[in-house]
Amino acid sequence: MGKTFVLTNLAASLARAGHRVIAVDADLEGANLHTCLGVPRPPVSLADFVAGREEDLGKLVLDTKLAGLQLIAATHANLGAPQPGQVRRVRLMRALRALDADFVLVDLGAGTHASVLDYFLVADQGVVVVAPEPTSVENAYSFLRAAFYRRLRLAMAGHGVRKLVAEAMDQRNDRGIRTPLDLLREVQTADPVEGARFVRTMQSFQPRLVVNGVRSAEDVRLGFAVRSVCRKYFGIEAEYVGYVNHEESARRSVLAKQPLLEFRGDADAAVYLQRVAHKLCQLAAAGGGP
Ligand SMILES: Nc1ncnc2c1ncn2[C@@H]1O[C@H](COP(=O)(O)OP(=O)(O)OP(=O)(O)O)[C@@H](O)[C@H]1O
Ligand SMILES: [Mg+2]
């Protein structure tokens, strides 16, 4: 819970810090980012690109009430074919990277659809928002597992190794591969060159974690727990970039169709969200630019 809320406010925070930001709604089946940003009835949307009605993604960019913050909405999707096919998806990802902005923030739908995973994987920084509830934590693990295996499969060239990865994706596989670390051992035995590549791919997969809706110190610690699990079972280094407390003003800001930073900039949650934005900025700079 809270992906769209968090993204709205990270975008607002970066814009207020003087960056040129484009927030993109890629949730074609549940578009609502425009509402959180107070943009009524967007005339054009990403659905126009997906349907091939518009080839220039830049023409779908709309202004919001906030200086420096623009939006690509996802309204008017064709529910018969909401997700772009493979070729279109690759074009979209290229076009997203070519947008004229300092930061492009892409709001993804829930679940592990291939398109959702691909947008996550192509990003410089993939952020997973998790709420301190068992269901949300479970969803976060399923998502990370699916993203990890997809990335691996795309990176693995060797035919035999690809087959191993494909087998490992079935959690009940006969080889007894239960975690990416088990898979690593199998790959290293089967093909040392691909094994080394596997390790590099694993190391460069560094998802960011945000815990949203915390109500206690224990909730805050959830981020560290998820990070440990990622290290132990996936062999990956997830970065816990911060938490946001649960508060009524967050919900009210959504009702008011404003980022919380605008609605009540002095709220604790607004302060925490700015902290997360700052941290992501630092990581972007360390990684060679936004
Ligand atoms: N920190 C918070 N404190 C209180 N309420 C919150 C907080 N974060 C989110 N909410 C409430 O939860 C609602 C749902 O959040 P949001 O739409 O961001 O979830 P989502 O993960 O994008 O959902 P979906 O998977 O449907 O896209 C918000 O409209 C808001 O009312
Ligand atoms: Mg959402």
Short mmCIF file of C-alpha atoms and ligand atoms in Angstrom, two decimals:
data_model
loop_
_atom_site.label_atom_id
_atom_site.label_comp_id
_atom_site.label_asym_id
_atom_site.label_seq_id
_atom_site.Cartn_x
_atom_site.Cartn_y
_atom_site.Cartn_z
CA MET A 1 0.00 0.00 0.00
CA GLY A 2 1.15 3.51 -0.71
CA LYS A 3 3.11 3.25 -3.96
CA THR A 4 1.25 6.07 -5.67
CA PHE A 5 1.16 8.19 -2.53
CA VAL A 6 4.90 7.81 -1.97
CA LEU A 7 5.74 8.46 -5.63
CA THR A 8 3.54 11.58 -5.71
CA ASN A 9 5.40 13.04 -2.79
CA LEU A 10 8.88 12.02 -3.89
CA ALA A 11 8.14 13.73 -7.20
CA ALA A 12 6.87 16.85 -5.41
CA SER A 13 9.89 16.86 -3.14
CA LEU A 14 12.38 16.63 -6.01
CA ALA A 15 10.54 19.37 -7.93
CA ARG A 16 10.58 21.64 -4.89
CA ALA A 17 14.32 21.08 -4.61
CA GLY A 18 14.66 22.59 -8.07
CA HIS A 19 14.83 19.46 -10.23
CA ARG A 20 12.81 19.04 -13.41
CA VAL A 21 10.64 16.01 -12.73
CA ILE A 22 8.23 13.95 -14.82
CA ALA A 23 5.95 11.55 -12.94
CA VAL A 24 4.72 8.76 -15.20
CA ASP A 25 1.69 6.63 -14.43
CA ALA A 26 2.38 3.18 -15.87
CA ASP A 27 -0.54 1.58 -14.04
CA LEU A 28 -2.72 1.31 -17.13
CA GLU A 29 -5.37 -0.73 -15.39
CA GLY A 30 -5.62 1.42 -12.28
CA ALA A 31 -4.53 4.88 -13.33
CA ASN A 32 -4.83 7.36 -10.48
CA LEU A 33 -1.57 9.30 -10.29
CA HIS A 34 -3.25 12.24 -12.06
CA THR A 35 -5.75 12.45 -9.21
CA CYS A 36 -3.03 12.49 -6.55
CA LEU A 37 -1.41 15.36 -8.47
CA GLY A 38 -4.68 17.23 -8.93
CA VAL A 39 -4.78 16.98 -12.74
CA PRO A 40 -8.41 16.50 -13.79
CA ARG A 41 -9.41 14.64 -16.97
CA PRO A 42 -6.01 14.37 -18.66
CA PRO A 43 -6.61 14.91 -22.40
CA VAL A 44 -3.83 12.55 -23.47
CA SER A 45 -2.16 9.63 -21.76
CA LEU A 46 0.32 6.79 -21.99
CA ALA A 47 -2.54 4.70 -23.39
CA ASP A 48 -2.17 6.74 -26.61
CA PHE A 49 1.43 5.59 -26.88
CA VAL A 50 0.55 1.97 -26.05
CA ALA A 51 -2.19 1.98 -28.71
CA GLY A 52 0.17 3.52 -31.27
CA ARG A 53 -1.89 6.72 -31.60
CA GLU A 54 1.08 8.81 -30.49
CA GLU A 55 4.71 7.99 -31.22
CA ASP A 56 6.25 10.94 -29.38
CA LEU A 57 6.10 10.35 -25.63
CA GLY A 58 7.10 13.97 -25.06
CA LYS A 59 3.74 15.08 -26.48
CA LEU A 60 1.92 13.27 -23.68
CA VAL A 61 3.58 15.33 -20.95
CA LEU A 62 1.16 17.55 -19.00
CA ASP A 63 1.84 20.35 -16.56
CA THR A 64 0.74 20.06 -12.93
CA LYS A 65 0.09 22.84 -10.45
CA LEU A 66 3.61 22.44 -9.12
CA ALA A 67 6.45 24.23 -10.85
CA GLY A 68 8.99 21.75 -12.18
CA LEU A 69 6.63 18.78 -11.89
CA GLN A 70 4.99 17.33 -14.99
CA LEU A 71 2.88 14.24 -15.55
CA ILE A 72 2.23 11.53 -18.07
CA ALA A 73 -1.15 10.09 -17.09
CA ALA A 74 -2.43 6.58 -17.81
CA THR A 75 -6.15 7.21 -18.26
CA HIS A 76 -8.37 5.99 -21.16
CA ALA A 77 -6.59 2.64 -21.42
CA ASN A 78 -8.05 0.07 -23.77
CA LEU A 79 -9.01 -2.56 -21.20
CA GLY A 80 -9.04 -5.15 -23.97
CA ALA A 81 -5.28 -4.68 -24.41
CA PRO A 82 -3.97 -2.48 -21.60
CA GLN A 83 -0.37 -3.71 -21.56
CA PRO A 84 1.95 -2.94 -24.45
CA GLY A 85 3.34 -5.92 -26.34
CA GLN A 86 7.06 -6.72 -26.18
CA VAL A 87 8.14 -4.48 -29.08
CA ARG A 88 6.08 -1.54 -27.90
CA ARG A 89 7.34 -2.05 -24.37
CA VAL A 90 10.96 -1.78 -25.45
CA ARG A 91 10.12 1.42 -27.36
CA LEU A 92 8.39 2.80 -24.31
CA MET A 93 11.34 2.08 -22.08
CA ARG A 94 13.67 3.82 -24.52
CA ALA A 95 11.32 6.78 -24.78
CA LEU A 96 11.09 7.04 -20.99
CA ARG A 97 14.85 7.26 -20.74
CA ALA A 98 14.93 9.92 -23.46
CA LEU A 99 12.40 12.25 -21.75
CA ASP A 100 13.68 15.75 -21.12
CA ALA A 101 13.87 15.82 -17.31
CA ASP A 102 16.28 15.46 -14.41
CA PHE A 103 14.18 12.69 -12.86
CA VAL A 104 11.54 10.42 -14.36
CA LEU A 105 9.51 8.62 -11.70
CA VAL A 106 7.39 5.73 -12.94
CA ASP A 107 4.44 4.50 -10.89
CA LEU A 108 3.88 0.78 -11.42
CA GLY A 109 0.78 -1.26 -10.80
CA ALA A 110 0.71 -4.07 -8.28
CA GLY A 111 1.62 -7.62 -9.23
CA THR A 112 4.38 -9.26 -11.25
CA HIS A 113 3.23 -8.82 -14.85
CA ALA A 114 6.18 -8.91 -17.26
CA SER A 115 5.72 -5.24 -18.15
CA VAL A 116 5.76 -4.20 -14.48
CA LEU A 117 8.97 -6.18 -13.93
CA ASP A 118 10.60 -4.71 -17.03
CA TYR A 119 9.90 -1.10 -16.06
CA PHE A 120 11.26 -1.85 -12.61
CA LEU A 121 14.39 -3.49 -13.98
CA VAL A 122 15.17 -0.84 -16.58
CA ALA A 123 15.09 1.92 -13.97
CA ASP A 124 18.31 3.29 -12.50
CA GLN A 125 16.70 2.83 -9.12
CA GLY A 126 13.82 0.45 -8.48
CA VAL A 127 11.92 1.32 -5.31
CA VAL A 128 9.73 -1.23 -3.52
CA VAL A 129 7.16 0.24 -1.14
CA VAL A 130 6.17 -2.14 1.61
CA ALA A 131 3.60 -1.67 4.37
CA PRO A 132 4.11 -3.24 7.80
CA GLU A 133 1.53 -5.98 7.24
CA PRO A 134 2.22 -9.65 6.51
CA THR A 135 0.34 -9.54 3.20
CA SER A 136 2.34 -6.58 1.96
CA VAL A 137 5.63 -8.13 3.07
CA GLU A 138 4.71 -11.34 1.24
CA ASN A 139 3.90 -9.35 -1.89
CA ALA A 140 7.23 -7.54 -1.65
CA TYR A 141 9.13 -10.84 -1.51
CA SER A 142 7.18 -12.32 -4.43
CA PHE A 143 7.85 -9.19 -6.43
CA LEU A 144 11.58 -9.14 -5.64
CA ARG A 145 11.89 -12.83 -6.44
CA ALA A 146 10.09 -12.42 -9.76
CA ALA A 147 12.12 -9.32 -10.68
CA PHE A 148 15.33 -11.04 -9.76
CA TYR A 149 14.67 -14.14 -11.89
CA ARG A 150 13.50 -12.05 -14.81
CA ARG A 151 16.65 -10.00 -14.73
CA LEU A 152 18.74 -13.11 -14.52
CA ARG A 153 17.00 -14.79 -17.42
CA LEU A 154 17.45 -11.71 -19.59
CA ALA A 155 21.14 -11.52 -18.67
CA MET A 156 22.03 -15.19 -19.11
CA ALA A 157 23.23 -15.96 -22.59
CA GLY A 158 24.26 -19.60 -22.20
CA HIS A 159 21.46 -21.91 -23.27
CA GLY A 160 22.05 -24.50 -20.57
CA VAL A 161 22.18 -21.88 -17.86
CA ARG A 162 19.01 -20.21 -19.09
CA LYS A 163 17.32 -23.56 -18.77
CA LEU A 164 18.51 -23.86 -15.19
CA VAL A 165 17.15 -20.40 -14.38
CA ALA A 166 13.84 -21.31 -15.98
CA GLU A 167 13.67 -24.46 -13.85
CA ALA A 168 14.55 -22.57 -10.68
CA MET A 169 11.63 -20.19 -11.22
CA ASP A 170 9.32 -23.04 -10.30
CA GLN A 171 9.55 -23.01 -6.54
CA ARG A 172 8.87 -26.76 -6.39
CA ASN A 173 11.52 -27.72 -8.92
CA ASP A 174 13.00 -31.22 -8.68
CA ARG A 175 16.59 -30.00 -8.43
CA GLY A 176 15.99 -28.61 -4.97
CA ILE A 177 16.84 -25.06 -6.03
CA ARG A 178 14.89 -22.97 -3.53
CA THR A 179 16.72 -19.66 -3.53
CA PRO A 180 18.87 -17.67 -5.96
CA LEU A 181 21.85 -18.70 -3.83
CA ASP A 182 21.09 -22.38 -4.50
CA LEU A 183 20.85 -21.49 -8.18
CA LEU A 184 24.21 -19.75 -8.03
CA ARG A 185 25.85 -22.97 -6.84
CA GLU A 186 24.24 -24.98 -9.65
CA VAL A 187 25.28 -22.45 -12.29
CA GLN A 188 28.85 -22.33 -11.04
CA THR A 189 29.10 -26.10 -11.28
CA ALA A 190 27.52 -26.20 -14.74
CA ASP A 191 29.40 -23.27 -16.28
CA PRO A 192 32.03 -21.22 -14.39
CA VAL A 193 32.05 -18.37 -16.95
CA GLU A 194 28.31 -17.91 -16.78
CA GLY A 195 28.61 -18.35 -13.02
CA ALA A 196 30.85 -15.28 -12.80
CA ARG A 197 28.35 -13.36 -14.88
CA PHE A 198 25.58 -14.53 -12.63
CA VAL A 199 27.39 -13.08 -9.61
CA ARG A 200 27.86 -9.71 -11.35
CA THR A 201 24.19 -9.59 -12.32
CA MET A 202 23.22 -10.44 -8.78
CA GLN A 203 25.42 -7.71 -7.33
CA SER A 204 24.11 -4.99 -9.61
CA PHE A 205 20.52 -5.73 -8.63
CA GLN A 206 20.07 -3.31 -5.74
CA PRO A 207 16.43 -2.55 -5.14
CA ARG A 208 15.53 0.26 -2.75
CA LEU A 209 13.08 -0.29 0.08
CA VAL A 210 10.64 2.15 1.63
CA VAL A 211 8.40 1.14 4.52
CA ASN A 212 5.20 3.15 4.35
CA GLY A 213 2.55 3.48 7.03
CA VAL A 214 4.69 2.78 10.10
CA ARG A 215 3.08 3.08 13.52
CA SER A 216 5.80 1.70 15.80
CA ALA A 217 9.54 1.24 16.20
CA GLU A 218 9.03 -2.39 15.23
CA ASP A 219 7.44 -1.28 11.94
CA VAL A 220 10.51 0.86 11.25
CA ARG A 221 12.73 -2.17 11.73
CA LEU A 222 10.85 -4.07 9.03
CA GLY A 223 13.06 -2.44 6.40
CA PHE A 224 16.16 -3.93 7.98
CA ALA A 225 14.49 -7.34 8.25
CA VAL A 226 13.59 -7.33 4.54
CA ARG A 227 17.14 -6.27 3.73
CA SER A 228 18.55 -9.22 5.73
CA VAL A 229 16.24 -11.68 4.00
CA CYS A 230 17.30 -10.31 0.61
CA ARG A 231 20.93 -10.84 1.53
CA LYS A 232 20.44 -14.30 2.99
CA TYR A 233 18.14 -15.87 0.41
CA PHE A 234 18.70 -13.79 -2.72
CA GLY A 235 22.32 -12.81 -2.17
CA ILE A 236 21.40 -9.25 -3.11
CA GLU A 237 22.00 -5.93 -1.40
CA ALA A 238 18.74 -4.06 -1.04
CA GLU A 239 19.06 -0.54 0.32
CA TYR A 240 16.63 0.62 3.00
CA VAL A 241 16.14 4.25 2.00
CA GLY A 242 13.68 5.25 4.69
CA TYR A 243 10.22 4.98 6.16
CA VAL A 244 7.06 7.06 6.24
CA ASN A 245 4.74 7.09 9.23
CA HIS A 246 1.04 6.35 9.07
CA GLU A 247 -0.97 9.50 9.50
CA GLU A 248 -4.40 10.82 8.80
CA SER A 249 -3.14 13.86 6.92
CA ALA A 250 -1.67 11.48 4.29
CA ARG A 251 -5.15 10.18 3.53
CA ARG A 252 -6.58 13.68 3.63
CA SER A 253 -4.01 14.94 1.15
CA VAL A 254 -5.19 12.26 -1.30
CA LEU A 255 -8.80 13.38 -0.73
CA ALA A 256 -7.68 16.96 -1.39
CA LYS A 257 -5.87 15.76 -4.56
CA GLN A 258 -2.62 17.32 -3.48
CA PRO A 259 0.80 15.98 -2.58
CA LEU A 260 1.10 15.91 1.22
CA LEU A 261 4.09 18.22 0.83
CA GLU A 262 1.72 20.89 -0.49
CA PHE A 263 -1.27 19.98 1.64
CA ARG A 264 0.57 19.90 4.96
CA GLY A 265 4.26 20.34 4.46
CA ASP A 266 4.96 20.33 8.19
CA ALA A 267 3.40 16.88 8.74
CA ASP A 268 5.85 14.24 10.00
CA ALA A 269 5.15 12.08 6.95
CA ALA A 270 6.06 14.99 4.66
CA VAL A 271 9.38 15.36 6.46
CA TYR A 272 10.10 11.62 6.16
CA LEU A 273 9.16 11.63 2.47
CA GLN A 274 11.60 14.47 1.84
CA ARG A 275 14.25 12.47 3.62
CA VAL A 276 13.63 9.51 1.29
CA ALA A 277 13.79 11.81 -1.75
CA HIS A 278 17.08 13.23 -0.54
CA LYS A 279 18.51 9.75 -0.03
CA LEU A 280 17.47 8.65 -3.53
CA CYS A 281 19.09 11.81 -4.91
CA GLN A 282 22.33 10.94 -3.16
CA LEU A 283 22.22 7.40 -4.53
CA ALA A 284 21.50 8.73 -8.02
CA ALA A 285 24.50 11.05 -7.78
CA ALA A 286 26.71 8.19 -6.54
CA GLY A 287 25.54 6.10 -9.47
CA GLY A 288 26.67 8.71 -11.98
CA GLY A 289 23.78 11.17 -12.17
CA PRO A 290 19.98 11.22 -11.89
N1 LIG B 1 1.54 6.92 5.18
C1 LIG B 1 0.21 6.82 5.06
N2 LIG B 1 -0.59 7.15 6.10
C2 LIG B 1 -1.94 7.06 6.00
N3 LIG B 1 -2.59 6.66 4.90
C3 LIG B 1 -1.86 6.34 3.84
C4 LIG B 1 -0.43 6.40 3.85
N4 LIG B 1 0.02 6.01 2.63
C5 LIG B 1 -1.06 5.73 1.89
N5 LIG B 1 -2.20 5.92 2.61
C6 LIG B 1 -3.59 5.72 2.15
O1 LIG B 1 -3.64 4.54 1.36
C7 LIG B 1 -4.31 4.83 0.14
C8 LIG B 1 -3.77 3.94 -0.95
O2 LIG B 1 -2.46 4.32 -1.29
P1 LIG B 1 -1.89 4.26 -2.76
O3 LIG B 1 -2.94 4.60 -3.74
O4 LIG B 1 -0.66 5.06 -2.76
O5 LIG B 1 -1.56 2.70 -2.85
P2 LIG B 1 -0.96 1.90 -4.08
O6 LIG B 1 0.11 1.02 -3.55
O7 LIG B 1 -0.58 2.84 -5.16
O8 LIG B 1 -2.19 1.01 -4.52
P3 LIG B 1 -2.41 0.27 -5.96
O9 LIG B 1 -1.68 -1.05 -5.86
O10 LIG B 1 -3.90 0.11 -6.01
O11 LIG B 1 -1.86 1.16 -7.02
C9 LIG B 1 -4.06 6.31 -0.08
O12 LIG B 1 -5.07 6.86 -0.89
C10 LIG B 1 -4.08 6.88 1.32
O13 LIG B 1 -5.41 7.17 1.70
MG MG B 2 -1.11 2.99 -7.20
#
